PDB file of C-alpha atoms in Angstrom:
ATOM      1  CA  MET A   1     184.414  60.165  83.037  1.00  0.00           C
ATOM      2  CA  LEU A   2     187.977  61.200  82.339  1.00  0.00           C
ATOM      3  CA  ARG A   3     188.852  57.624  81.479  1.00  0.00           C
ATOM      4  CA  LYS A   4     186.237  57.653  78.871  1.00  0.00           C
ATOM      5  CA  THR A   5     187.198  60.902  77.373  1.00  0.00           C
ATOM      6  CA  ILE A   6     190.857  59.718  77.095  1.00  0.00           C
ATOM      7  CA  ALA A   7     189.655  56.426  75.480  1.00  0.00           C
ATOM      8  CA  SER A   8     187.493  58.288  73.081  1.00  0.00           C
ATOM      9  CA  ILE A   9     190.487  60.572  71.968  1.00  0.00           C
ATOM     10  CA  ILE A  10     192.728  57.586  71.610  1.00  0.00           C
ATOM     11  CA  PHE A  11     190.172  55.864  69.655  1.00  0.00           C
ATOM     12  CA  SER A  12     189.655  58.958  67.292  1.00  0.00           C
ATOM     13  CA  VAL A  13     193.265  59.468  66.797  1.00  0.00           C
ATOM     14  CA  ALA A  14     193.670  55.674  65.726  1.00  0.00           C
ATOM     15  CA  LEU A  15     190.880  55.876  63.439  1.00  0.00           C
ATOM     16  CA  ALA A  16     192.319  59.202  61.749  1.00  0.00           C
ATOM     17  CA  ALA A  17     195.518  57.420  60.661  1.00  0.00           C
ATOM     18  CA  PRO A  18     197.968  60.026  59.161  1.00  0.00           C
ATOM     19  CA  ALA A  19     198.775  60.152  55.521  1.00  0.00           C
ATOM     20  CA  PHE A  20     202.408  60.514  54.575  1.00  0.00           C
ATOM     21  CA  ALA A  21     203.918  62.470  51.753  1.00  0.00           C
ATOM     22  CA  ALA A  22     205.487  59.781  49.506  1.00  0.00           C
ATOM     23  CA  ASP A  23     205.841  58.386  45.960  1.00  0.00           C
ATOM     24  CA  TYR A  24     203.971  55.225  45.595  1.00  0.00           C
ATOM     25  CA  THR A  25     203.942  52.415  43.157  1.00  0.00           C
ATOM     26  CA  ILE A  26     200.434  50.864  42.228  1.00  0.00           C
ATOM     27  CA  ASP A  27     200.060  47.456  43.753  1.00  0.00           C
ATOM     28  CA  PRO A  28     198.643  45.405  40.499  1.00  0.00           C
ATOM     29  CA  THR A  29     197.497  42.546  42.707  1.00  0.00           C
ATOM     30  CA  HIS A  30     195.200  44.871  44.840  1.00  0.00           C
ATOM     31  CA  THR A  31     193.999  47.350  42.262  1.00  0.00           C
ATOM     32  CA  HIS A  32     190.968  47.003  40.208  1.00  0.00           C
ATOM     33  CA  VAL A  33     189.378  48.930  37.412  1.00  0.00           C
ATOM     34  CA  ALA A  34     185.812  47.647  36.929  1.00  0.00           C
ATOM     35  CA  PHE A  35     183.046  49.101  34.557  1.00  0.00           C
ATOM     36  CA  LYS A  36     179.226  48.634  34.019  1.00  0.00           C
ATOM     37  CA  VAL A  37     177.353  49.291  30.959  1.00  0.00           C
ATOM     38  CA  ASP A  38     173.610  48.913  29.966  1.00  0.00           C
ATOM     39  CA  HIS A  39     172.571  46.060  27.853  1.00  0.00           C
ATOM     40  CA  LEU A  40     169.304  46.744  26.034  1.00  0.00           C
ATOM     41  CA  GLY A  41     167.821  48.035  29.212  1.00  0.00           C
ATOM     42  CA  PHE A  42     167.514  44.641  30.652  1.00  0.00           C
ATOM     43  CA  SER A  43     170.689  44.341  32.525  1.00  0.00           C
ATOM     44  CA  LYS A  44     174.103  45.760  33.026  1.00  0.00           C
ATOM     45  CA  VAL A  45     177.090  44.131  31.846  1.00  0.00           C
ATOM     46  CA  LEU A  46     180.033  44.011  34.254  1.00  0.00           C
ATOM     47  CA  GLY A  47     183.726  43.716  33.473  1.00  0.00           C
ATOM     48  CA  TYR A  48     187.102  44.837  34.594  1.00  0.00           C
ATOM     49  CA  PHE A  49     190.679  45.178  33.639  1.00  0.00           C
ATOM     50  CA  ALA A  50     193.370  42.813  35.163  1.00  0.00           C
ATOM     51  CA  ASP A  51     196.620  44.514  34.229  1.00  0.00           C
ATOM     52  CA  ILE A  52     197.114  47.873  35.883  1.00  0.00           C
ATOM     53  CA  SER A  53     200.307  49.585  36.690  1.00  0.00           C
ATOM     54  CA  GLY A  54     201.479  53.072  37.470  1.00  0.00           C
ATOM     55  CA  THR A  55     202.744  55.530  40.000  1.00  0.00           C
ATOM     56  CA  LEU A  56     201.405  58.403  42.322  1.00  0.00           C
ATOM     57  CA  SER A  57     202.773  61.021  44.527  1.00  0.00           C
ATOM     58  CA  PHE A  58     200.651  61.963  47.358  1.00  0.00           C
ATOM     59  CA  ASP A  59     201.136  64.678  50.168  1.00  0.00           C
ATOM     60  CA  PRO A  60     198.034  65.373  52.309  1.00  0.00           C
ATOM     61  CA  ALA A  61     199.424  68.719  53.206  1.00  0.00           C
ATOM     62  CA  LYS A  62     199.797  69.654  49.549  1.00  0.00           C
ATOM     63  CA  ILE A  63     196.999  68.014  47.651  1.00  0.00           C
ATOM     64  CA  ASP A  64     197.519  70.209  44.519  1.00  0.00           C
ATOM     65  CA  ALA A  65     201.161  68.788  44.269  1.00  0.00           C
ATOM     66  CA  SER A  66     199.992  65.361  43.758  1.00  0.00           C
ATOM     67  CA  SER A  67     200.478  63.232  40.766  1.00  0.00           C
ATOM     68  CA  LEU A  68     198.915  60.179  39.195  1.00  0.00           C
ATOM     69  CA  ASP A  69     199.947  58.145  36.035  1.00  0.00           C
ATOM     70  CA  VAL A  70     198.180  54.961  35.313  1.00  0.00           C
ATOM     71  CA  ALA A  71     198.449  52.458  32.281  1.00  0.00           C
ATOM     72  CA  ILE A  72     195.989  49.629  31.795  1.00  0.00           C
ATOM     73  CA  LYS A  73     196.726  46.846  29.170  1.00  0.00           C
ATOM     74  CA  ALA A  74     193.374  47.033  27.235  1.00  0.00           C
ATOM     75  CA  ASP A  75     193.888  43.375  26.262  1.00  0.00           C
ATOM     76  CA  SER A  76     193.294  42.400  29.854  1.00  0.00           C
ATOM     77  CA  LEU A  77     189.595  43.167  29.664  1.00  0.00           C
ATOM     78  CA  ASN A  78     187.422  40.442  31.105  1.00  0.00           C
ATOM     79  CA  THR A  79     183.507  40.305  31.177  1.00  0.00           C
ATOM     80  CA  LEU A  80     183.429  36.696  32.345  1.00  0.00           C
ATOM     81  CA  PHE A  81     182.086  35.627  28.847  1.00  0.00           C
ATOM     82  CA  ALA A  82     184.880  34.604  26.314  1.00  0.00           C
ATOM     83  CA  GLN A  83     182.985  35.525  23.136  1.00  0.00           C
ATOM     84  CA  ARG A  84     182.036  38.850  24.298  1.00  0.00           C
ATOM     85  CA  ASP A  85     185.622  39.556  25.519  1.00  0.00           C
ATOM     86  CA  THR A  86     186.830  38.766  21.969  1.00  0.00           C
ATOM     87  CA  ASP A  87     184.322  40.910  20.274  1.00  0.00           C
ATOM     88  CA  VAL A  88     184.969  43.880  22.676  1.00  0.00           C
ATOM     89  CA  LYS A  89     188.706  43.493  22.121  1.00  0.00           C
ATOM     90  CA  GLY A  90     188.165  43.503  18.383  1.00  0.00           C
ATOM     91  CA  ALA A  91     188.377  46.216  15.675  1.00  0.00           C
ATOM     92  CA  ASP A  92     184.727  47.163  16.124  1.00  0.00           C
ATOM     93  CA  TRP A  93     185.066  48.087  19.700  1.00  0.00           C
ATOM     94  CA  LEU A  94     188.423  48.724  21.600  1.00  0.00           C
ATOM     95  CA  ASN A  95     190.790  47.389  18.877  1.00  0.00           C
ATOM     96  CA  THR A  96     193.146  46.276  21.568  1.00  0.00           C
ATOM     97  CA  ALA A  97     195.618  44.937  18.698  1.00  0.00           C
ATOM     98  CA  GLU A  98     196.081  48.670  17.555  1.00  0.00           C
ATOM     99  CA  PHE A  99     195.400  50.484  20.857  1.00  0.00           C
ATOM    100  CA  GLU A 100     197.196  48.263  23.378  1.00  0.00           C
ATOM    101  CA  THR A 101     197.205  50.675  26.475  1.00  0.00           C
ATOM    102  CA  ILE A 102     194.707  52.809  28.158  1.00  0.00           C
ATOM    103  CA  THR A 103     196.282  55.593  30.183  1.00  0.00           C
ATOM    104  CA  TYR A 104     194.999  58.115  32.741  1.00  0.00           C
ATOM    105  CA  VAL A 105     197.136  61.048  33.903  1.00  0.00           C
ATOM    106  CA  GLY A 106     196.009  63.179  36.828  1.00  0.00           C
ATOM    107  CA  LYS A 107     196.267  66.877  36.246  1.00  0.00           C
ATOM    108  CA  LYS A 108     194.273  68.673  38.944  1.00  0.00           C
ATOM    109  CA  PHE A 109     193.822  67.367  42.559  1.00  0.00           C
ATOM    110  CA  THR A 110     191.212  68.905  44.753  1.00  0.00           C
ATOM    111  CA  LYS A 111     190.437  68.037  48.380  1.00  0.00           C
ATOM    112  CA  THR A 112     186.725  68.607  49.318  1.00  0.00           C
ATOM    113  CA  ASP A 113     186.994  67.146  52.944  1.00  0.00           C
ATOM    114  CA  GLU A 114     189.499  64.880  55.017  1.00  0.00           C
ATOM    115  CA  THR A 115     188.803  61.756  53.007  1.00  0.00           C
ATOM    116  CA  HIS A 116     187.212  62.977  49.732  1.00  0.00           C
ATOM    117  CA  GLY A 117     188.168  64.895  46.598  1.00  0.00           C
ATOM    118  CA  THR A 118     188.371  64.915  42.853  1.00  0.00           C
ATOM    119  CA  ILE A 119     191.137  64.201  40.244  1.00  0.00           C
ATOM    120  CA  GLU A 120     190.724  65.952  36.992  1.00  0.00           C
ATOM    121  CA  GLY A 121     192.889  64.181  34.323  1.00  0.00           C
ATOM    122  CA  ASP A 122     193.120  62.916  30.845  1.00  0.00           C
ATOM    123  CA  LEU A 123     192.010  59.507  29.729  1.00  0.00           C
ATOM    124  CA  THR A 124     193.505  57.925  26.739  1.00  0.00           C
ATOM    125  CA  MET A 125     191.632  55.155  25.156  1.00  0.00           C
ATOM    126  CA  HIS A 126     191.161  53.880  21.599  1.00  0.00           C
ATOM    127  CA  GLY A 127     193.677  56.601  20.414  1.00  0.00           C
ATOM    128  CA  VAL A 128     191.484  59.424  21.834  1.00  0.00           C
ATOM    129  CA  THR A 129     192.372  61.641  24.869  1.00  0.00           C
ATOM    130  CA  LYS A 130     189.595  63.323  26.766  1.00  0.00           C
ATOM    131  CA  PRO A 131     189.304  64.903  30.130  1.00  0.00           C
ATOM    132  CA  VAL A 132     187.730  62.647  32.839  1.00  0.00           C
ATOM    133  CA  THR A 133     187.107  63.563  36.495  1.00  0.00           C
ATOM    134  CA  LEU A 134     187.422  60.966  39.286  1.00  0.00           C
ATOM    135  CA  ASN A 135     185.522  61.108  42.446  1.00  0.00           C
ATOM    136  CA  VAL A 136     187.932  59.870  44.942  1.00  0.00           C
ATOM    137  CA  THR A 137     187.682  58.483  48.679  1.00  0.00           C
ATOM    138  CA  LEU A 138     190.944  58.094  50.679  1.00  0.00           C
ATOM    139  CA  ASN A 139     190.438  54.614  52.458  1.00  0.00           C
ATOM    140  CA  LYS A 140     193.498  54.398  54.397  1.00  0.00           C
ATOM    141  CA  SER A 141     197.056  55.648  54.664  1.00  0.00           C
ATOM    142  CA  GLY A 142     199.786  54.243  56.968  1.00  0.00           C
ATOM    143  CA  GLU A 143     202.322  51.472  57.467  1.00  0.00           C
ATOM    144  CA  HIS A 144     201.383  48.217  55.623  1.00  0.00           C
ATOM    145  CA  PRO A 145     201.434  45.395  58.192  1.00  0.00           C
ATOM    146  CA  MET A 146     203.263  43.035  55.936  1.00  0.00           C
ATOM    147  CA  THR A 147     205.833  45.120  54.019  1.00  0.00           C
ATOM    148  CA  LYS A 148     206.335  47.657  56.850  1.00  0.00           C
ATOM    149  CA  SER A 149     206.366  50.365  53.959  1.00  0.00           C
ATOM    150  CA  GLN A 150     204.029  53.047  53.785  1.00  0.00           C
ATOM    151  CA  ALA A 151     200.852  52.354  51.998  1.00  0.00           C
ATOM    152  CA  VAL A 152     197.873  54.213  50.774  1.00  0.00           C
ATOM    153  CA  GLY A 153     194.411  52.946  49.257  1.00  0.00           C
ATOM    154  CA  PHE A 154     191.816  54.996  47.346  1.00  0.00           C
ATOM    155  CA  ASP A 155     188.451  54.203  45.785  1.00  0.00           C
ATOM    156  CA  ALA A 156     187.260  56.250  42.792  1.00  0.00           C
ATOM    157  CA  THR A 157     184.229  56.417  40.464  1.00  0.00           C
ATOM    158  CA  ALA A 158     183.621  58.096  37.209  1.00  0.00           C
ATOM    159  CA  THR A 159     181.108  58.094  34.217  1.00  0.00           C
ATOM    160  CA  LEU A 160     182.183  58.511  30.698  1.00  0.00           C
ATOM    161  CA  LYS A 161     180.628  58.176  27.298  1.00  0.00           C
ATOM    162  CA  ARG A 162     182.525  55.501  25.105  1.00  0.00           C
ATOM    163  CA  SER A 163     181.391  57.474  21.948  1.00  0.00           C
ATOM    164  CA  ASP A 164     183.557  60.370  23.167  1.00  0.00           C
ATOM    165  CA  PHE A 165     186.460  57.898  22.496  1.00  0.00           C
ATOM    166  CA  GLY A 166     185.164  56.707  19.120  1.00  0.00           C
ATOM    167  CA  VAL A 167     183.607  53.522  20.442  1.00  0.00           C
ATOM    168  CA  LYS A 168     180.197  53.732  19.058  1.00  0.00           C
ATOM    169  CA  THR A 169     179.317  50.207  18.131  1.00  0.00           C
ATOM    170  CA  TYR A 170     175.641  49.228  18.817  1.00  0.00           C
ATOM    171  CA  ILE A 171     174.615  52.531  20.435  1.00  0.00           C
ATOM    172  CA  PRO A 172     171.845  52.972  21.864  1.00  0.00           C
ATOM    173  CA  TYR A 173     171.376  49.150  22.423  1.00  0.00           C
ATOM    174  CA  ILE A 174     174.564  48.763  24.260  1.00  0.00           C
ATOM    175  CA  GLY A 175     174.785  51.922  26.487  1.00  0.00           C
ATOM    176  CA  ASP A 176     176.995  54.902  25.676  1.00  0.00           C
ATOM    177  CA  ASP A 177     177.570  55.798  29.392  1.00  0.00           C
ATOM    178  CA  ILE A 178     180.131  53.655  31.030  1.00  0.00           C
ATOM    179  CA  ASN A 179     180.256  53.643  34.904  1.00  0.00           C
ATOM    180  CA  ILE A 180     183.771  53.096  36.227  1.00  0.00           C
ATOM    181  CA  GLU A 181     184.814  51.911  39.700  1.00  0.00           C
ATOM    182  CA  ILE A 182     188.396  51.779  40.862  1.00  0.00           C
ATOM    183  CA  SER A 183     189.897  50.410  43.999  1.00  0.00           C
ATOM    184  CA  LEU A 184     193.534  51.237  44.215  1.00  0.00           C
ATOM    185  CA  GLU A 185     196.323  50.221  46.593  1.00  0.00           C
ATOM    186  CA  ALA A 186     199.875  51.395  46.433  1.00  0.00           C
ATOM    187  CA  GLN A 187     203.100  51.230  48.284  1.00  0.00           C
ATOM    188  CA  ALA A 188     205.848  53.679  48.915  1.00  0.00           C
ATOM    189  CA  ALA A 189     208.430  53.283  46.195  1.00  0.00           C
ATOM    190  CA  LYS A 190     211.840  51.907  47.615  1.00  0.00           C
TER     191      LYS A 190
END
């Protein structure tokens, strides 16, 4: 019985890997910002942005002192259909020639339990800045097995209205609500 109890405690400690206070750089090869939007009620169009960079500071003991600053190249949009990509990057939609970067700056960080929380921040897209709240899950924090530096990973979701950012083409046929899914991996800055 004692052996089972000790094994159970060790297993629990291993699963609850500690998160370390650090400044991190987003790993663009393991970070993804995807979106989904309604198409005429028949289907959902999926897409993603491929060029993401940024930094975050994260201290699990002082969540409110965290920071997040993300930049996305708007022109890196990909919906896996070249003509649609050209249209959405064009002047009637995102106008990526004029508005080259989408940014998100975290302002308020709230912990709801050991692995969940919210980030309230400002999203700037298409030349418009609006508040957007991310619902965040801490996936893992600890030593990266390859680089041996501290790493952290999060998933996050949000829903926003594209019309709030001045992107109104074909509403209501193409949905106004955009569902965002983010998976982010970052390593401690060296």
